[in-house]
């Protein structure tokens, strides 16, 4: 996945370089279990089903576009993470990937904790009954009001992101007569994305306090002196959509190095280490993510080894997967509005949503796949680009994909692996209404986030 954001416009209409897209799949009706939620299948008529319900029924009942979430799959993935790390570690689901009150309840029931990074996420978590001590509060610029709310609520930890924040949180906690458990987020000089990682000067970003130049050590010094704070550990998050564990290895090595320095200087062994999130998922069949138990084993081994080498007792590990829990559990269901063949190029398939419900393609050049969902087809594959209804040529949902040549207006198509960072990054661009999230489980479907209405739009616009 390229990280190069670029201006929307002509580039999107260019012919792609040779080799950008692969040959059509052998069977266009096949559903690769790597990219589809677990209960997704085709029924005897070829219609896509999830949780025992076919998508035609979902479209009739809830309309399109809609995010359709497989609750059993969500719970299974949450449980797999929980089980993989066992009782000696904590899994904090990163709410930024997708958060709703139903999701908070599922997480609570499955024994996960929750990472929030804004007052809005905190409010959602608390209103759905997540115990405050199982919430971690993140963010590089938390407002005083947000900090106060988190401290009052009794969140389990606040992750400190700057020198100013160390003082700010200490002051607020003290003025409330509390001692707040905190971690310090450090930047270890590693940035990892997908298949590669770079261990150089990636301190050049807004998050955390650099290890370089003794800055993190100085932050620890200050935090340890403040009565309002109980420093419980060090936090590191190295990137997104990571498949390769070597970035975590370097990060753990450097964080443990800091823990050793802290012990040597202050005589304290901090009890926790948080390695953040960023574990990758399969957006297309080319991606090969690892299972949670493999990740847990690898991370635990890395931290244990590093601590043995530093003669430290192994701290309690925590991780913050967002995408890897929720990403694969949902697909977006769209209705095809127009099918426009462009001779010698490709066919443009316009759907009833677009960059407002999935900004990732435009923002990160993210790759997705798509399948005809309301029926199967034996027609020849045609190279398509799935585009939205927005007034912008960069409004692309799936850049290159093969769909059956008999695709027609009124067909339903589904884009898998849209559970993470699609609804949570959705916008009202062009005053398009944000789609609902429909949870499906055991033959039943229910709305967990309702579709936005024109009244919702107009309510905010006070005239
Ligand atoms: N913990 C921290 C401190 C984070 O900053 C993030 C993500 C996570 C955990 C969860 O990462 P995950 O496991 O979901 O990859 N909008 C981008 C992703 C931004 C992630 C920001 N931080 C995308 O759509 O790919």
Coordinates of C-alpha atoms and ligand atoms in Angstrom, one line a residue:
X1 CA 0.0 0.0 0.0
X2 CA 1.5 3.3 -1.0
X3 CA 1.4 6.0 1.6
X4 CA 1.6 8.8 -1.0
X5 CA -1.4 11.0 -0.6
X6 CA -1.8 13.1 -3.7
X7 CA -4.2 15.7 -5.0
X8 CA -7.4 14.3 -6.5
X9 CA -7.9 14.9 -10.1
X10 CA -6.5 13.9 -13.5
X11 CA -4.2 11.2 -12.2
X12 CA -7.2 9.2 -11.4
X13 CA -8.3 9.2 -14.9
X14 CA -4.9 8.2 -16.3
X15 CA -4.4 4.8 -17.7
X16 CA -2.6 2.7 -15.0
X17 CA 0.9 1.5 -15.6
X18 CA 1.2 -2.0 -17.0
X19 CA 1.2 -4.6 -14.2
X20 CA -0.8 -2.6 -11.7
X21 CA -3.7 -5.0 -11.8
X22 CA -3.4 -8.8 -12.0
X23 CA -5.2 -11.2 -14.3
X24 CA -8.9 -11.9 -13.6
X25 CA -9.5 -14.5 -10.9
X26 CA -10.3 -18.0 -12.2
X27 CA -13.8 -17.8 -10.6
X28 CA -15.4 -14.4 -10.2
X29 CA -18.1 -15.9 -7.9
X30 CA -15.6 -17.3 -5.5
X31 CA -15.2 -15.7 -2.1
X32 CA -11.7 -15.7 -0.6
X33 CA -12.2 -16.4 3.1
X34 CA -9.1 -14.2 3.8
X35 CA -10.9 -11.1 2.8
X36 CA -14.6 -11.9 3.6
X37 CA -16.1 -12.1 7.1
X38 CA -16.4 -15.6 8.4
X39 CA -20.1 -16.3 7.8
X40 CA -20.2 -14.9 4.3
X41 CA -21.2 -17.5 1.6
X42 CA -23.4 -17.8 -1.5
X43 CA -26.7 -19.5 -1.2
X44 CA -28.1 -22.0 -3.7
X45 CA -29.2 -19.1 -6.0
X46 CA -25.7 -17.5 -5.9
X47 CA -26.8 -14.7 -3.6
X48 CA -24.3 -13.5 -1.1
X49 CA -25.4 -14.3 2.5
X50 CA -23.9 -13.3 5.9
X51 CA -25.0 -14.6 9.2
X52 CA -27.6 -16.6 7.3
X53 CA -29.3 -13.6 5.7
X54 CA -29.1 -12.8 2.0
X55 CA -28.0 -9.4 0.9
X56 CA -31.1 -8.7 -1.2
X57 CA -33.1 -8.9 2.0
X58 CA -30.6 -6.6 3.7
X59 CA -30.8 -4.1 0.9
X60 CA -34.6 -4.1 0.9
X61 CA -34.8 -3.7 4.7
X62 CA -32.0 -1.3 5.4
X63 CA -31.3 0.3 2.0
X64 CA -27.9 0.8 0.3
X65 CA -25.2 1.7 0.8
X66 CA -24.8 -0.1 4.1
X67 CA -21.9 -1.4 6.1
X68 CA -22.9 -5.0 7.0
X69 CA -21.0 -6.4 10.0
X70 CA -20.8 -10.0 10.9
X71 CA -21.2 -10.0 14.7
X72 CA -20.1 -13.6 15.2
X73 CA -17.0 -12.9 13.3
X74 CA -16.3 -9.7 15.3
X75 CA -16.7 -11.7 18.6
X76 CA -14.6 -14.6 17.3
X77 CA -11.7 -12.3 16.3
X78 CA -11.9 -10.3 19.6
X79 CA -11.9 -13.6 21.5
X80 CA -9.0 -14.9 19.5
X81 CA -6.9 -11.9 20.4
X82 CA -7.9 -12.2 24.1
X83 CA -7.1 -15.9 24.2
X84 CA -3.9 -15.5 22.3
X85 CA -2.5 -13.1 24.9
X86 CA -4.0 -14.9 27.9
X87 CA -4.1 -13.5 31.4
X88 CA -0.7 -12.1 31.5
X89 CA -1.3 -9.5 28.9
X90 CA -4.1 -7.0 28.0
X91 CA -5.7 -6.4 24.6
X92 CA -7.0 -2.9 24.1
X93 CA -9.2 -2.6 21.0
X94 CA -8.4 0.6 19.2
X95 CA -11.8 2.3 19.0
X96 CA -10.7 4.7 16.2
X97 CA -11.0 1.8 13.7
X98 CA -14.8 1.6 14.4
X99 CA -16.7 2.4 17.6
X100 CA -20.3 2.1 18.5
X101 CA -22.2 1.2 21.6
X102 CA -23.0 -2.3 20.4
X103 CA -19.3 -2.8 19.7
X104 CA -18.4 -1.6 23.2
X105 CA -20.7 -4.2 24.7
X106 CA -19.3 -7.0 22.5
X107 CA -15.8 -6.0 23.6
X108 CA -16.8 -5.9 27.2
X109 CA -18.4 -9.3 27.0
X110 CA -15.4 -10.8 25.2
X111 CA -13.0 -9.5 27.8
X112 CA -11.2 -6.8 25.8
X113 CA -10.2 -3.4 27.0
X114 CA -10.6 -0.2 24.9
X115 CA -8.3 2.4 23.6
X116 CA -10.1 5.8 23.0
X117 CA -8.5 8.9 21.5
X118 CA -11.0 11.6 21.9
X119 CA -13.8 12.9 24.2
X120 CA -16.3 11.5 21.7
X121 CA -14.9 8.0 21.8
X122 CA -14.6 8.2 25.6
X123 CA -18.3 9.2 25.9
X124 CA -19.3 6.4 23.6
X125 CA -17.4 3.9 25.7
X126 CA -18.7 5.1 29.0
X127 CA -22.3 5.4 27.8
X128 CA -22.2 1.7 26.7
X129 CA -21.0 0.6 30.1
X130 CA -17.3 -0.1 29.5
X131 CA -15.7 0.0 33.0
X132 CA -13.5 3.1 33.1
X133 CA -10.5 1.2 34.5
X134 CA -10.5 -0.8 31.2
X135 CA -10.2 2.3 29.1
X136 CA -6.9 3.8 27.9
X137 CA -7.0 7.4 26.8
X138 CA -4.8 8.5 23.9
X139 CA -4.2 11.5 21.8
X140 CA -1.5 14.0 21.0
X141 CA -3.5 17.0 22.0
X142 CA -6.1 16.1 24.6
X143 CA -8.0 19.1 25.8
X144 CA -8.1 20.0 29.5
X145 CA -11.8 19.2 29.5
X146 CA -11.1 15.8 28.0
X147 CA -8.4 15.1 30.5
X148 CA -10.6 16.1 33.4
X149 CA -13.4 14.0 32.2
X150 CA -11.1 11.0 31.8
X151 CA -9.5 11.4 35.2
X152 CA -12.9 11.9 36.9
X153 CA -14.3 8.8 35.2
X154 CA -11.3 6.9 36.5
X155 CA -9.8 5.7 33.2
X156 CA -7.2 2.9 33.6
X157 CA -4.5 4.9 32.0
X158 CA -3.8 8.0 30.1
X159 CA -1.0 7.8 27.5
X160 CA 1.0 11.0 27.8
X161 CA 2.2 12.3 24.5
X162 CA 4.2 15.5 25.3
X163 CA 6.1 17.4 28.0
X164 CA 3.2 19.8 28.3
X165 CA 0.8 17.0 28.8
X166 CA 2.8 15.4 31.6
X167 CA 2.3 18.6 33.6
X168 CA -1.3 19.1 32.5
X169 CA -2.5 15.7 33.5
X170 CA -0.5 15.8 36.8
X171 CA -2.1 19.2 37.6
X172 CA -5.6 18.1 36.8
X173 CA -5.3 14.8 38.7
X174 CA -3.9 16.5 41.7
X175 CA -6.6 19.2 41.7
X176 CA -9.2 16.4 41.7
X177 CA -7.3 14.7 44.6
X178 CA -6.4 11.8 42.4
X179 CA -3.3 10.0 41.3
X180 CA -3.7 9.0 37.6
X181 CA -2.1 5.9 36.1
X182 CA -0.2 6.9 33.0
X183 CA 2.1 5.6 30.3
X184 CA 4.5 7.7 28.3
X185 CA 4.3 7.3 24.6
X186 CA 7.8 7.2 23.0
X187 CA 8.9 7.3 19.4
X188 CA 11.5 4.6 19.0
X189 CA 12.7 5.7 15.5
X190 CA 11.0 2.9 13.7
X191 CA 8.2 3.3 11.2
X192 CA 6.6 0.1 9.8
X193 CA 4.0 -0.3 7.1
X194 CA 2.9 -3.5 5.5
X195 CA 5.9 -5.5 4.3
X196 CA 8.8 -3.2 5.1
X197 CA 10.0 -1.3 8.1
X198 CA 12.5 1.5 8.4
X199 CA 14.5 2.0 11.5
X200 CA 16.0 5.4 11.0
X201 CA 14.9 8.9 11.8
X202 CA 11.2 8.5 12.0
X203 CA 10.9 10.8 14.9
X204 CA 9.8 13.4 12.4
X205 CA 6.1 13.1 13.2
X206 CA 3.7 14.5 15.8
X207 CA 3.2 11.6 18.2
X208 CA 5.1 10.7 21.3
X209 CA 8.4 11.8 22.8
X210 CA 11.5 10.7 21.0
X211 CA 13.9 8.3 22.7
X212 CA 16.6 10.0 20.8
X213 CA 18.6 12.7 22.6
X214 CA 17.5 11.5 26.0
X215 CA 14.1 13.2 25.6
X216 CA 12.0 10.2 26.7
X217 CA 14.3 9.6 29.7
X218 CA 13.8 13.3 30.7
X219 CA 10.0 12.8 30.3
X220 CA 10.2 9.8 32.7
X221 CA 12.3 11.9 35.2
X222 CA 9.6 14.6 35.2
X223 CA 6.7 12.2 35.4
X224 CA 8.2 10.3 38.4
X225 CA 8.5 13.5 40.3
X226 CA 4.8 14.5 40.0
X227 CA 2.4 13.5 42.8
X228 CA -0.6 13.5 40.5
X229 CA 0.9 10.7 38.3
X230 CA 1.6 7.0 38.7
X231 CA 3.9 6.0 35.9
X232 CA 3.0 2.4 35.0
X233 CA 4.8 1.9 31.7
X234 CA 6.1 2.9 28.3
X235 CA 4.0 2.9 25.1
X236 CA 5.1 2.6 21.5
X237 CA 3.1 2.4 18.3
X238 CA 5.0 2.0 15.1
X239 CA 2.6 2.1 12.2
X240 CA -0.3 0.6 10.3
X241 CA -1.1 -2.5 8.3
X242 CA 2.1 -4.3 9.4
X243 CA 2.8 -7.9 8.5
X244 CA 6.5 -8.1 9.4
X245 CA 7.4 -8.5 13.1
X246 CA 10.9 -7.1 12.7
X247 CA 9.7 -3.6 13.3
X248 CA 8.2 -4.6 16.7
X249 CA 11.5 -6.3 17.5
X250 CA 13.4 -3.1 17.1
X251 CA 10.8 -1.2 18.9
X252 CA 10.8 -3.7 21.9
X253 CA 14.5 -3.6 22.0
X254 CA 14.6 0.1 22.3
X255 CA 11.7 0.4 24.8
X256 CA 13.3 -2.3 27.0
X257 CA 16.5 -0.3 26.8
X258 CA 14.7 2.6 28.2
X259 CA 13.1 0.5 31.0
X260 CA 16.7 -0.7 31.8
X261 CA 17.9 2.9 32.0
X262 CA 15.0 3.9 34.2
X263 CA 15.8 1.0 36.6
X264 CA 19.5 2.0 36.6
X265 CA 18.7 5.7 37.2
X266 CA 15.7 5.6 39.5
X267 CA 15.7 2.1 40.9
X268 CA 12.2 1.4 39.6
X269 CA 11.1 -1.3 37.2
X270 CA 8.1 -0.1 35.4
X271 CA 5.5 -2.9 35.3
X272 CA 4.0 -2.4 31.8
X273 CA 4.9 -2.1 28.2
X274 CA 2.4 -1.3 25.4
X275 CA 3.4 -2.2 21.8
X276 CA 0.5 -0.4 20.2
X277 CA -1.5 -1.7 17.2
X278 CA -1.0 -1.8 13.5
X279 CA -1.3 -5.4 12.7
X280 CA -2.3 -6.0 9.1
X281 CA -5.3 -7.6 7.5
X282 CA -6.0 -9.0 4.0
X283 CA -7.7 -6.4 1.8
X284 CA -7.0 -8.5 -1.2
X285 CA -5.9 -12.1 -1.8
X286 CA -2.3 -11.0 -2.1
X287 CA -2.1 -10.0 1.6
X288 CA -1.0 -12.7 4.2
X289 CA -1.8 -11.6 7.7
X290 CA -0.7 -13.7 10.7
X291 CA -3.1 -15.1 13.2
X292 CA -3.4 -13.5 16.7
X293 CA -1.8 -16.5 18.4
X294 CA 1.3 -16.2 16.2
X295 CA 1.5 -12.5 16.8
X296 CA 1.1 -13.0 20.6
X297 CA 3.8 -15.6 20.6
X298 CA 6.2 -13.5 18.6
X299 CA 5.6 -10.4 20.7
X300 CA 5.8 -12.2 24.0
X301 CA 9.0 -13.9 22.9
X302 CA 10.6 -10.7 21.8
X303 CA 9.8 -8.8 25.0
X304 CA 10.9 -11.7 27.2
X305 CA 14.2 -12.1 25.4
X306 CA 14.9 -8.4 25.5
X307 CA 14.1 -8.3 29.2
X308 CA 16.3 -11.3 30.0
X309 CA 19.2 -9.6 28.2
X310 CA 18.6 -6.4 30.2
X311 CA 18.1 -8.5 33.4
X312 CA 14.7 -7.0 34.0
X313 CA 11.6 -9.0 35.0
X314 CA 9.2 -9.1 32.0
X315 CA 6.6 -6.4 32.2
X316 CA 3.0 -6.9 31.5
X317 CA 2.4 -6.5 27.8
X318 CA -0.5 -4.8 26.2
X319 CA -1.4 -4.4 22.5
X320 CA -3.9 -2.2 20.7
X321 CA -5.3 -3.9 17.6
X322 CA -8.1 -2.0 15.8
X323 CA -8.1 -3.0 12.2
X324 CA -7.1 -6.6 12.9
X325 CA -10.2 -7.1 15.0
X326 CA -12.9 -5.2 13.1
X327 CA -11.5 -4.8 9.5
X328 CA -12.4 -8.2 8.1
X329 CA -15.8 -8.4 9.8
X330 CA -17.7 -6.0 7.6
X331 CA -18.4 -5.4 3.9
X332 CA -20.0 -2.4 2.3
X333 CA -23.1 -3.2 0.2
X334 CA -23.8 -0.9 -2.7
X335 CA -26.3 -0.7 -5.5
X336 CA -24.9 -0.2 -9.0
X337 CA -26.4 2.9 -10.6
X338 CA -24.5 3.2 -13.9
X339 CA -22.2 1.0 -15.9
X340 CA -20.0 3.0 -18.3
X341 CA -17.6 1.1 -20.6
X342 CA -14.7 3.3 -21.8
X343 CA -13.2 1.7 -24.9
X344 CA -9.8 0.3 -24.4
X345 CA -9.6 1.4 -20.8
X346 CA -12.0 -0.1 -18.3
X347 CA -15.6 0.0 -17.3
X348 CA -16.7 2.6 -14.7
X349 CA -19.2 1.2 -12.3
X350 CA -20.9 3.9 -10.3
X351 CA -22.4 3.0 -6.9
X352 CA -24.7 4.9 -4.5
X353 CA -21.9 5.8 -2.0
X354 CA -18.2 6.6 -2.5
X355 CA -15.4 8.5 -0.9
X356 CA -17.8 9.6 1.8
X357 CA -18.1 6.1 3.1
X358 CA -14.6 4.9 2.2
X359 CA -12.0 7.6 2.0
X360 CA -9.1 5.1 2.2
X361 CA -8.7 4.5 -1.5
X362 CA -8.4 8.2 -2.3
X363 CA -6.4 9.0 0.8
X364 CA -3.9 6.1 0.9
X365 CA -4.2 4.4 -2.5
X366 CA -5.6 1.5 -0.5
X367 CA -6.6 -1.6 -2.4
X368 CA -9.9 -3.3 -2.2
X369 CA -11.7 -6.1 -4.0
X370 CA -15.3 -6.3 -5.0
X371 CA -17.9 -9.0 -5.8
X372 CA -21.2 -9.2 -7.4
X373 CA -23.5 -9.9 -4.5
X374 CA -27.1 -10.1 -5.5
X375 CA -26.5 -13.0 -7.9
X376 CA -23.7 -15.1 -9.3
X377 CA -22.8 -14.8 -13.0
X378 CA -20.9 -16.9 -15.6
X379 CA -20.3 -13.9 -17.8
X380 CA -16.7 -13.0 -18.9
X381 CA -14.8 -10.8 -16.5
X382 CA -14.5 -7.2 -17.3
X383 CA -11.9 -4.8 -15.8
X384 CA -13.8 -2.2 -13.7
X385 CA -13.2 0.7 -11.5
X386 CA -15.8 1.1 -8.8
X387 CA -16.5 4.8 -8.3
X388 CA -18.9 6.8 -6.1
X389 CA -21.4 9.5 -6.7
X390 CA -19.4 12.4 -5.5
X391 CA -18.4 15.4 -7.6
X392 CA -14.8 14.5 -7.8
X393 CA -12.8 12.3 -10.1
X394 CA -10.8 11.0 -7.2
X395 CA -13.9 9.4 -5.8
X396 CA -12.8 5.8 -6.2
X397 CA -13.8 2.9 -4.1
X398 CA -12.0 0.1 -5.8
X399 CA -9.4 1.2 -8.3
X400 CA -9.1 -2.0 -10.3
X401 CA -11.2 -5.1 -10.0
X402 CA -12.9 -7.6 -12.2
X403 CA -16.6 -8.0 -12.2
X404 CA -18.8 -10.1 -14.5
X405 CA -19.4 -8.5 -18.0
X406 CA -23.2 -8.7 -17.6
X407 CA -23.2 -6.3 -14.5
X408 CA -26.1 -4.0 -14.8
X409 CA -27.8 -1.1 -12.9
X410 CA -29.7 -2.5 -10.0
X411 CA -27.2 -5.2 -9.2
X412 CA -25.8 -5.2 -5.6
X413 CA -22.1 -5.4 -5.2
X414 CA -20.1 -5.8 -2.0
X415 CA -16.6 -4.5 -1.1
X416 CA -15.1 -6.6 1.7
X417 CA -12.8 -5.7 4.6
X418 CA -14.4 -2.3 5.2
X419 CA -14.9 -2.8 8.9
X420 CA -12.0 -0.6 9.9
X421 CA -11.5 3.1 9.2
X422 CA -14.5 3.4 6.7
X423 CA -17.5 4.3 8.9
X424 CA -15.2 5.9 11.4
X425 CA -13.7 8.2 8.7
X426 CA -16.9 8.7 6.8
X427 CA -17.9 12.3 5.9
X428 CA -20.9 14.2 4.6
X429 CA -19.1 15.4 1.5
X430 CA -21.6 16.7 -1.0
X431 CA -24.2 16.3 1.8
X432 CA -24.3 12.6 1.1
X433 CA -25.8 10.8 4.1
X434 CA -23.6 8.4 6.0
X435 CA -24.7 4.8 5.7
X436 CA -25.9 2.7 8.6
X437 CA -24.0 -0.2 10.2
X438 CA -26.1 -3.3 10.2
X439 CA -25.0 -6.1 12.5
X440 CA -26.0 -9.6 11.4
X441 CA -25.9 -12.7 13.6
X442 CA -27.7 -16.1 13.6
X443 CA -30.2 -15.1 10.9
X444 CA -31.1 -11.8 12.5
X445 CA -30.1 -8.3 11.4
X446 CA -30.3 -5.1 13.3
X447 CA -29.1 -1.5 12.9
X448 CA -26.4 -0.6 15.3
X449 CA -25.6 2.8 13.8
X450 CA -28.6 4.2 11.9
X451 CA -28.4 5.8 8.5
X452 CA -28.0 9.6 8.6
X453 CA -31.1 11.5 7.5
X454 CA -31.6 14.9 5.9
X455 CA -33.1 16.0 9.2
X456 CA -29.8 15.1 10.8
X457 CA -28.0 17.3 8.3
X458 CA -30.4 20.2 8.7
X459 CA -30.4 19.9 12.5
X460 CA -26.8 20.9 12.6
X461 CA -27.3 23.7 10.1
X462 CA -28.9 26.3 12.3
X463 CA -29.5 28.8 9.4
Ligands
LIG1 N1 -2.8 2.4 18.9 C1 -2.4 3.6 18.5 C2 -1.7 4.5 19.5 C3 -2.7 4.1 17.3 O1 -2.3 5.3 16.9 C4 -3.4 3.2 16.4 C5 -3.8 3.7 15.0 C6 -3.8 2.0 16.8 C7 -3.5 1.6 18.1 C8 -4.6 1.0 16.0 O2 -4.0 0.7 14.8 P1 -4.6 -0.5 13.9 O3 -4.4 -1.8 14.6 O4 -6.1 -0.3 13.7 O5 -3.8 -0.4 12.6 N2 -6.8 5.7 9.1 C9 -5.7 4.8 8.8 C10 -5.1 4.2 10.1 C11 -4.7 5.2 11.1 C12 -4.3 4.5 12.3 C13 -3.9 5.5 13.4 N3 -3.5 4.9 14.6 C14 -6.2 3.8 7.8 O6 -7.3 3.8 7.4 O7 -5.4 2.9 7.4

